[in-house]
PDB file of C-alpha atoms in Angstrom:
ATOM      1  CA  UNK N  30     -78.133  17.091  38.846  1.00 66.00           C
ATOM      2  CA  UNK N  31     -79.493  20.229  37.099  1.00 73.00           C
ATOM      3  CA  UNK N  32     -78.415  23.498  38.710  1.00 92.00           C
ATOM      4  CA  UNK N  33     -81.812  25.253  38.395  1.00 96.00           C
ATOM      5  CA  UNK N  34     -85.389  24.104  38.937  1.00 97.00           C
ATOM      6  CA  UNK N  35     -88.241  26.394  37.848  1.00 98.00           C
ATOM      7  CA  UNK N  36     -91.701  25.528  39.169  1.00 98.00           C
ATOM      8  CA  UNK N  37     -90.205  22.226  40.315  1.00 97.00           C
ATOM      9  CA  UNK N  38     -88.859  21.275  36.882  1.00 96.00           C
ATOM     10  CA  UNK N  39     -85.211  21.260  35.774  1.00 96.00           C
ATOM     11  CA  UNK N  40     -84.121  23.801  33.159  1.00 96.00           C
ATOM     12  CA  UNK N  41     -80.884  24.088  31.187  1.00 92.00           C
ATOM     13  CA  UNK N  42     -80.345  27.789  31.877  1.00 91.00           C
ATOM     14  CA  UNK N  43     -82.082  30.664  33.632  1.00 96.00           C
ATOM     15  CA  UNK N  44     -81.454  34.415  33.988  1.00 96.00           C
ATOM     16  CA  UNK N  45     -80.166  36.036  37.179  1.00 94.00           C
ATOM     17  CA  UNK N  46     -83.660  37.373  37.939  1.00 95.00           C
ATOM     18  CA  UNK N  47     -86.961  35.646  37.210  1.00 97.00           C
ATOM     19  CA  UNK N  48     -88.373  37.131  33.968  1.00 97.00           C
ATOM     20  CA  UNK N  49     -91.615  38.059  35.768  1.00 96.00           C
ATOM     21  CA  UNK N  50     -89.701  40.689  37.738  1.00 97.00           C
ATOM     22  CA  UNK N  51     -89.214  42.757  34.562  1.00 94.00           C
ATOM     23  CA  UNK N  52     -92.975  43.386  34.452  1.00 95.00           C
ATOM     24  CA  UNK N  53     -93.259  44.127  38.174  1.00 97.00           C
ATOM     25  CA  UNK N  54     -93.227  47.178  40.359  1.00 97.00           C
ATOM     26  CA  UNK N  55     -91.760  47.447  43.839  1.00 97.00           C
ATOM     27  CA  UNK N  56     -94.269  47.327  46.691  1.00 98.00           C
ATOM     28  CA  UNK N  57     -93.835  48.262  50.337  1.00 97.00           C
ATOM     29  CA  UNK N  58     -93.023  45.286  52.586  1.00 98.00           C
ATOM     30  CA  UNK N  59     -95.278  44.973  55.622  1.00 98.00           C
ATOM     31  CA  UNK N  60     -93.698  44.515  59.045  1.00 98.00           C
ATOM     32  CA  UNK N  61     -94.429  42.466  62.156  1.00 97.00           C
ATOM     33  CA  UNK N  62     -97.382  43.923  64.030  1.00 96.00           C
ATOM     34  CA  UNK N  63     -99.417  44.800  60.939  1.00 98.00           C
ATOM     35  CA  UNK N  64    -102.735  42.960  60.951  1.00 98.00           C
ATOM     36  CA  UNK N  65    -102.420  41.450  57.477  1.00 98.00           C
ATOM     37  CA  UNK N  66     -99.412  39.398  58.632  1.00 98.00           C
ATOM     38  CA  UNK N  67    -101.151  37.915  61.654  1.00 98.00           C
ATOM     39  CA  UNK N  68    -104.274  36.306  60.211  1.00 97.00           C
ATOM     40  CA  UNK N  69    -104.726  33.436  57.729  1.00 98.00           C
ATOM     41  CA  UNK N  70    -104.869  34.614  54.129  1.00 98.00           C
ATOM     42  CA  UNK N  71    -107.862  33.903  51.902  1.00 98.00           C
ATOM     43  CA  UNK N  72    -107.708  31.414  49.060  1.00 98.00           C
ATOM     44  CA  UNK N  73    -107.158  32.709  45.548  1.00 98.00           C
ATOM     45  CA  UNK N  74    -110.289  32.060  43.457  1.00 97.00           C
ATOM     46  CA  UNK N  75    -109.606  34.184  40.359  1.00 95.00           C
ATOM     47  CA  UNK N  76    -106.757  33.377  37.985  1.00 97.00           C
ATOM     48  CA  UNK N  77    -105.838  35.974  35.401  1.00 96.00           C
ATOM     49  CA  UNK N  78    -103.850  39.140  34.736  1.00 97.00           C
ATOM     50  CA  UNK N  79    -104.340  40.595  38.234  1.00 97.00           C
ATOM     51  CA  UNK N  80    -102.801  37.533  39.854  1.00 98.00           C
ATOM     52  CA  UNK N  81     -99.977  37.462  37.297  1.00 98.00           C
ATOM     53  CA  UNK N  82     -99.317  41.146  38.001  1.00 98.00           C
ATOM     54  CA  UNK N  83     -99.196  40.537  41.740  1.00 98.00           C
ATOM     55  CA  UNK N  84     -96.702  37.697  41.257  1.00 98.00           C
ATOM     56  CA  UNK N  85     -94.530  39.937  39.064  1.00 98.00           C
ATOM     57  CA  UNK N  86     -94.580  42.667  41.727  1.00 98.00           C
ATOM     58  CA  UNK N  87     -93.705  40.124  44.408  1.00 98.00           C
ATOM     59  CA  UNK N  88     -90.700  38.816  42.481  1.00 98.00           C
ATOM     60  CA  UNK N  89     -89.300  42.314  41.958  1.00 98.00           C
ATOM     61  CA  UNK N  90     -89.974  43.327  45.567  1.00 98.00           C
ATOM     62  CA  UNK N  91     -88.263  40.166  46.817  1.00 98.00           C
ATOM     63  CA  UNK N  92     -85.164  40.869  44.726  1.00 98.00           C
ATOM     64  CA  UNK N  93     -85.007  44.510  45.831  1.00 98.00           C
ATOM     65  CA  UNK N  94     -85.096  43.326  49.450  1.00 98.00           C
ATOM     66  CA  UNK N  95     -82.439  40.623  48.839  1.00 97.00           C
ATOM     67  CA  UNK N  96     -84.900  37.937  49.913  1.00 97.00           C
ATOM     68  CA  UNK N  97     -85.233  34.239  49.126  1.00 98.00           C
ATOM     69  CA  UNK N  98     -89.046  34.151  49.356  1.00 98.00           C
ATOM     70  CA  UNK N  99     -91.997  36.504  49.740  1.00 98.00           C
ATOM     71  CA  UNK N 100     -95.668  35.949  50.536  1.00 98.00           C
ATOM     72  CA  UNK N 101     -98.496  38.155  49.310  1.00 98.00           C
ATOM     73  CA  UNK N 102     -99.392  39.412  52.781  1.00 98.00           C
ATOM     74  CA  UNK N 103     -95.837  40.749  52.997  1.00 98.00           C
ATOM     75  CA  UNK N 104     -96.862  43.276  50.359  1.00 98.00           C
ATOM     76  CA  UNK N 105    -100.198  43.884  52.077  1.00 98.00           C
ATOM     77  CA  UNK N 106    -102.332  41.534  49.971  1.00 98.00           C
ATOM     78  CA  UNK N 107    -104.547  39.066  51.837  1.00 97.00           C
ATOM     79  CA  UNK N 108    -104.107  36.133  49.432  1.00 98.00           C
ATOM     80  CA  UNK N 109    -102.513  32.694  49.683  1.00 98.00           C
ATOM     81  CA  UNK N 110     -99.612  32.979  47.260  1.00 98.00           C
ATOM     82  CA  UNK N 111     -95.844  33.178  47.561  1.00 98.00           C
ATOM     83  CA  UNK N 112     -92.795  33.439  45.306  1.00 98.00           C
ATOM     84  CA  UNK N 113     -89.272  32.151  45.862  1.00 98.00           C
ATOM     85  CA  UNK N 114     -85.764  32.167  44.424  1.00 98.00           C
ATOM     86  CA  UNK N 115     -83.781  30.071  46.843  1.00 98.00           C
ATOM     87  CA  UNK N 116     -80.865  27.616  46.875  1.00 96.00           C
ATOM     88  CA  UNK N 117     -80.917  24.284  48.640  1.00 95.00           C
ATOM     89  CA  UNK N 118     -77.993  22.934  50.637  1.00 93.00           C
ATOM     90  CA  UNK N 119     -76.490  21.393  47.491  1.00 93.00           C
ATOM     91  CA  UNK N 120     -76.351  24.757  45.727  1.00 93.00           C
ATOM     92  CA  UNK N 121     -79.260  23.955  43.404  1.00 96.00           C
ATOM     93  CA  UNK N 122     -81.362  27.060  42.683  1.00 98.00           C
ATOM     94  CA  UNK N 123     -85.152  26.848  42.952  1.00 98.00           C
ATOM     95  CA  UNK N 124     -87.367  29.555  41.416  1.00 98.00           C
ATOM     96  CA  UNK N 125     -91.118  29.823  41.191  1.00 98.00           C
ATOM     97  CA  UNK N 126     -94.467  30.729  42.710  1.00 98.00           C
ATOM     98  CA  UNK N 127     -97.276  28.742  44.278  1.00 98.00           C
ATOM     99  CA  UNK N 128    -100.921  29.673  44.807  1.00 98.00           C
ATOM    100  CA  UNK N 129    -103.073  28.340  47.674  1.00 98.00           C
ATOM    101  CA  UNK N 130    -100.113  26.442  49.156  1.00 98.00           C
ATOM    102  CA  UNK N 131    -100.626  23.647  51.668  1.00 97.00           C
ATOM    103  CA  UNK N 132     -97.626  22.178  53.474  1.00 96.00           C
ATOM    104  CA  UNK N 133     -97.751  18.385  53.761  1.00 94.00           C
ATOM    105  CA  UNK N 134     -97.501  17.086  57.336  1.00 90.00           C
ATOM    106  CA  UNK N 135     -94.404  14.922  57.748  1.00 82.00           C
ATOM    107  CA  UNK N 136     -94.284  11.731  59.766  1.00 77.00           C
ATOM    108  CA  UNK N 137     -92.143  12.369  62.845  1.00 72.00           C
ATOM    109  CA  UNK N 138     -90.217   9.144  62.230  1.00 70.00           C
ATOM    110  CA  UNK N 139     -89.069  10.203  58.769  1.00 69.00           C
ATOM    111  CA  UNK N 140     -88.119  13.815  59.386  1.00 74.00           C
ATOM    112  CA  UNK N 141     -85.047  15.461  60.864  1.00 84.00           C
ATOM    113  CA  UNK N 142     -85.226  18.862  62.511  1.00 85.00           C
ATOM    114  CA  UNK N 143     -82.538  21.412  61.648  1.00 87.00           C
ATOM    115  CA  UNK N 144     -82.069  24.250  64.147  1.00 87.00           C
ATOM    116  CA  UNK N 145     -80.590  26.950  61.933  1.00 92.00           C
ATOM    117  CA  UNK N 146     -80.663  30.710  61.440  1.00 94.00           C
ATOM    118  CA  UNK N 147     -83.781  32.192  59.893  1.00 97.00           C
ATOM    119  CA  UNK N 148     -84.730  35.738  58.986  1.00 97.00           C
ATOM    120  CA  UNK N 149     -87.755  37.461  57.504  1.00 98.00           C
ATOM    121  CA  UNK N 150     -88.170  40.495  55.277  1.00 98.00           C
ATOM    122  CA  UNK N 151     -91.030  41.568  57.565  1.00 98.00           C
ATOM    123  CA  UNK N 152     -88.701  41.532  60.598  1.00 98.00           C
ATOM    124  CA  UNK N 153     -85.880  43.509  58.955  1.00 98.00           C
ATOM    125  CA  UNK N 154     -82.387  42.835  60.249  1.00 97.00           C
ATOM    126  CA  UNK N 155     -83.182  40.047  62.715  1.00 98.00           C
ATOM    127  CA  UNK N 156     -82.093  36.416  62.525  1.00 97.00           C
ATOM    128  CA  UNK N 157     -82.760  33.661  65.053  1.00 97.00           C
ATOM    129  CA  UNK N 158     -82.307  29.899  65.124  1.00 96.00           C
ATOM    130  CA  UNK N 159     -85.612  28.162  64.344  1.00 96.00           C
ATOM    131  CA  UNK N 160     -86.103  24.370  64.197  1.00 93.00           C
ATOM    132  CA  UNK N 161     -87.560  23.229  60.854  1.00 94.00           C
ATOM    133  CA  UNK N 162     -87.785  19.818  59.143  1.00 93.00           C
ATOM    134  CA  UNK N 163     -85.005  19.110  56.645  1.00 93.00           C
ATOM    135  CA  UNK N 164     -87.522  18.489  53.861  1.00 94.00           C
ATOM    136  CA  UNK N 165     -90.820  20.025  52.798  1.00 96.00           C
ATOM    137  CA  UNK N 166     -93.550  19.260  50.272  1.00 96.00           C
ATOM    138  CA  UNK N 167     -95.966  22.030  49.307  1.00 98.00           C
ATOM    139  CA  UNK N 168     -99.046  21.429  47.165  1.00 98.00           C
ATOM    140  CA  UNK N 169    -101.037  24.110  45.395  1.00 98.00           C
ATOM    141  CA  UNK N 170    -101.628  25.682  42.002  1.00 98.00           C
ATOM    142  CA  UNK N 171     -99.725  27.818  39.548  1.00 98.00           C
ATOM    143  CA  UNK N 172    -100.954  31.228  38.368  1.00 97.00           C
ATOM    144  CA  UNK N 173    -103.030  29.533  35.642  1.00 97.00           C
ATOM    145  CA  UNK N 174    -104.787  27.281  38.149  1.00 97.00           C
ATOM    146  CA  UNK N 175    -102.860  24.121  37.226  1.00 97.00           C
ATOM    147  CA  UNK N 176    -101.895  21.680  40.042  1.00 98.00           C
ATOM    148  CA  UNK N 177     -98.374  22.076  41.383  1.00 98.00           C
ATOM    149  CA  UNK N 178     -96.213  20.137  43.852  1.00 98.00           C
ATOM    150  CA  UNK N 179     -92.919  21.619  45.048  1.00 98.00           C
ATOM    151  CA  UNK N 180     -90.449  19.617  47.127  1.00 96.00           C
ATOM    152  CA  UNK N 181     -87.414  20.974  48.901  1.00 96.00           C
ATOM    153  CA  UNK N 182     -84.607  19.955  51.222  1.00 95.00           C
ATOM    154  CA  UNK N 183     -82.320  21.864  53.562  1.00 94.00           C
ATOM    155  CA  UNK N 184     -82.432  25.639  53.254  1.00 96.00           C
ATOM    156  CA  UNK N 185     -85.028  25.488  50.479  1.00 97.00           C
ATOM    157  CA  UNK N 186     -87.280  23.341  52.689  1.00 97.00           C
ATOM    158  CA  UNK N 187     -86.950  26.046  55.355  1.00 97.00           C
ATOM    159  CA  UNK N 188     -87.977  28.663  52.792  1.00 98.00           C
ATOM    160  CA  UNK N 189     -91.049  26.689  51.725  1.00 98.00           C
ATOM    161  CA  UNK N 190     -92.162  26.123  55.325  1.00 97.00           C
ATOM    162  CA  UNK N 191     -91.511  29.783  56.222  1.00 98.00           C
ATOM    163  CA  UNK N 192     -93.605  31.104  53.324  1.00 98.00           C
ATOM    164  CA  UNK N 193     -96.391  28.572  53.922  1.00 98.00           C
ATOM    165  CA  UNK N 194     -96.476  29.843  57.523  1.00 98.00           C
ATOM    166  CA  UNK N 195     -96.983  33.390  56.205  1.00 98.00           C
ATOM    167  CA  UNK N 196    -100.054  32.244  54.278  1.00 98.00           C
ATOM    168  CA  UNK N 197    -101.415  30.822  57.550  1.00 98.00           C
ATOM    169  CA  UNK N 198    -100.844  34.146  59.325  1.00 98.00           C
ATOM    170  CA  UNK N 199     -97.709  33.064  61.189  1.00 98.00           C
ATOM    171  CA  UNK N 200     -94.277  34.675  61.407  1.00 98.00           C
ATOM    172  CA  UNK N 201     -91.158  32.826  62.462  1.00 97.00           C
ATOM    173  CA  UNK N 202     -91.357  34.965  65.605  1.00 97.00           C
ATOM    174  CA  UNK N 203     -94.387  32.896  66.603  1.00 97.00           C
ATOM    175  CA  UNK N 204     -92.157  29.799  66.771  1.00 96.00           C
ATOM    176  CA  UNK N 205     -89.776  31.416  69.282  1.00 96.00           C
ATOM    177  CA  UNK N 206     -89.880  31.564  73.063  1.00 96.00           C
ATOM    178  CA  UNK N 207     -90.901  34.899  74.585  1.00 97.00           C
ATOM    179  CA  UNK N 208     -87.262  35.693  75.379  1.00 97.00           C
ATOM    180  CA  UNK N 209     -86.084  34.814  71.855  1.00 97.00           C
ATOM    181  CA  UNK N 210     -88.872  36.878  70.341  1.00 97.00           C
ATOM    182  CA  UNK N 211     -87.836  39.927  72.357  1.00 97.00           C
ATOM    183  CA  UNK N 212     -84.235  39.423  71.260  1.00 97.00           C
ATOM    184  CA  UNK N 213     -85.295  39.238  67.594  1.00 98.00           C
ATOM    185  CA  UNK N 214     -87.356  42.423  67.888  1.00 97.00           C
ATOM    186  CA  UNK N 215     -84.408  44.200  69.543  1.00 97.00           C
ATOM    187  CA  UNK N 216     -82.170  43.101  66.672  1.00 97.00           C
ATOM    188  CA  UNK N 217     -84.695  44.436  64.199  1.00 98.00           C
ATOM    189  CA  UNK N 218     -85.015  47.752  66.009  1.00 97.00           C
ATOM    190  CA  UNK N 219     -81.223  48.161  65.930  1.00 97.00           C
ATOM    191  CA  UNK N 220     -80.776  47.203  62.267  1.00 97.00           C
ATOM    192  CA  UNK N 221     -84.037  48.234  60.595  1.00 97.00           C
ATOM    193  CA  UNK N 222     -82.815  51.616  59.324  1.00 97.00           C
ATOM    194  CA  UNK N 223     -79.735  50.025  57.759  1.00 97.00           C
ATOM    195  CA  UNK N 224     -81.831  47.359  56.027  1.00 97.00           C
ATOM    196  CA  UNK N 225     -84.366  49.858  54.689  1.00 97.00           C
ATOM    197  CA  UNK N 226     -81.553  52.110  53.441  1.00 97.00           C
ATOM    198  CA  UNK N 227     -80.094  49.156  51.521  1.00 97.00           C
ATOM    199  CA  UNK N 228     -83.487  48.451  49.944  1.00 97.00           C
ATOM    200  CA  UNK N 229     -83.826  52.124  48.968  1.00 96.00           C
ATOM    201  CA  UNK N 230     -80.366  52.004  47.362  1.00 97.00           C
ATOM    202  CA  UNK N 231     -81.397  48.914  45.385  1.00 96.00           C
ATOM    203  CA  UNK N 232     -84.493  50.737  44.141  1.00 95.00           C
ATOM    204  CA  UNK N 233     -82.398  53.753  43.140  1.00 94.00           C
ATOM    205  CA  UNK N 234     -79.988  51.482  41.252  1.00 93.00           C
ATOM    206  CA  UNK N 235     -82.929  49.820  39.473  1.00 87.00           C
ATOM    207  CA  UNK N 236     -84.253  53.200  38.319  1.00 84.00           C
ATOM    208  CA  UNK N 237     -80.862  54.648  37.346  1.00 75.00           C
TER     209      UNK N 237
END
């Protein structure tokens, strides 16, 4: 089994950071409560340098925040696109982006729910157990407008479902009970400053 898949295809080797990140700039990450995170994003209709630039910025911002995935509305852009650099449960690394993603519905008889810890860069510092299917299939396009299908299992499936939710205007908080949501927001309030300080230190190290 190859150790890295890029855009769903196996590769022999890959750098520590996606090459797109070298062309990117760090953007501010939006947080729960901001309107852009709580409404469905609009479809991407123009493919070109602006979209490629956004994807580059998203990769770099994701790395600075020590994330495994990032949707465009998490950097304040109302567009259906996300990037990811995420392992699955077998330690295989998956890297890529997907535009206008749609998560395939899974037949209840063929899926298994995993109730495991989940966090979000837009809810800094909080983690809660969230049930997600153990596999995910996302269909969409790449930055050139070519059809793309990405499949994932385990933790990577969780990442794909989480980011697809973002594009639909949902946070993982929306999948929690009222009590769990309050607990997650309390966690975030307690840890937010520490998380943002770590991101600032990563930016400083990048610019050193």
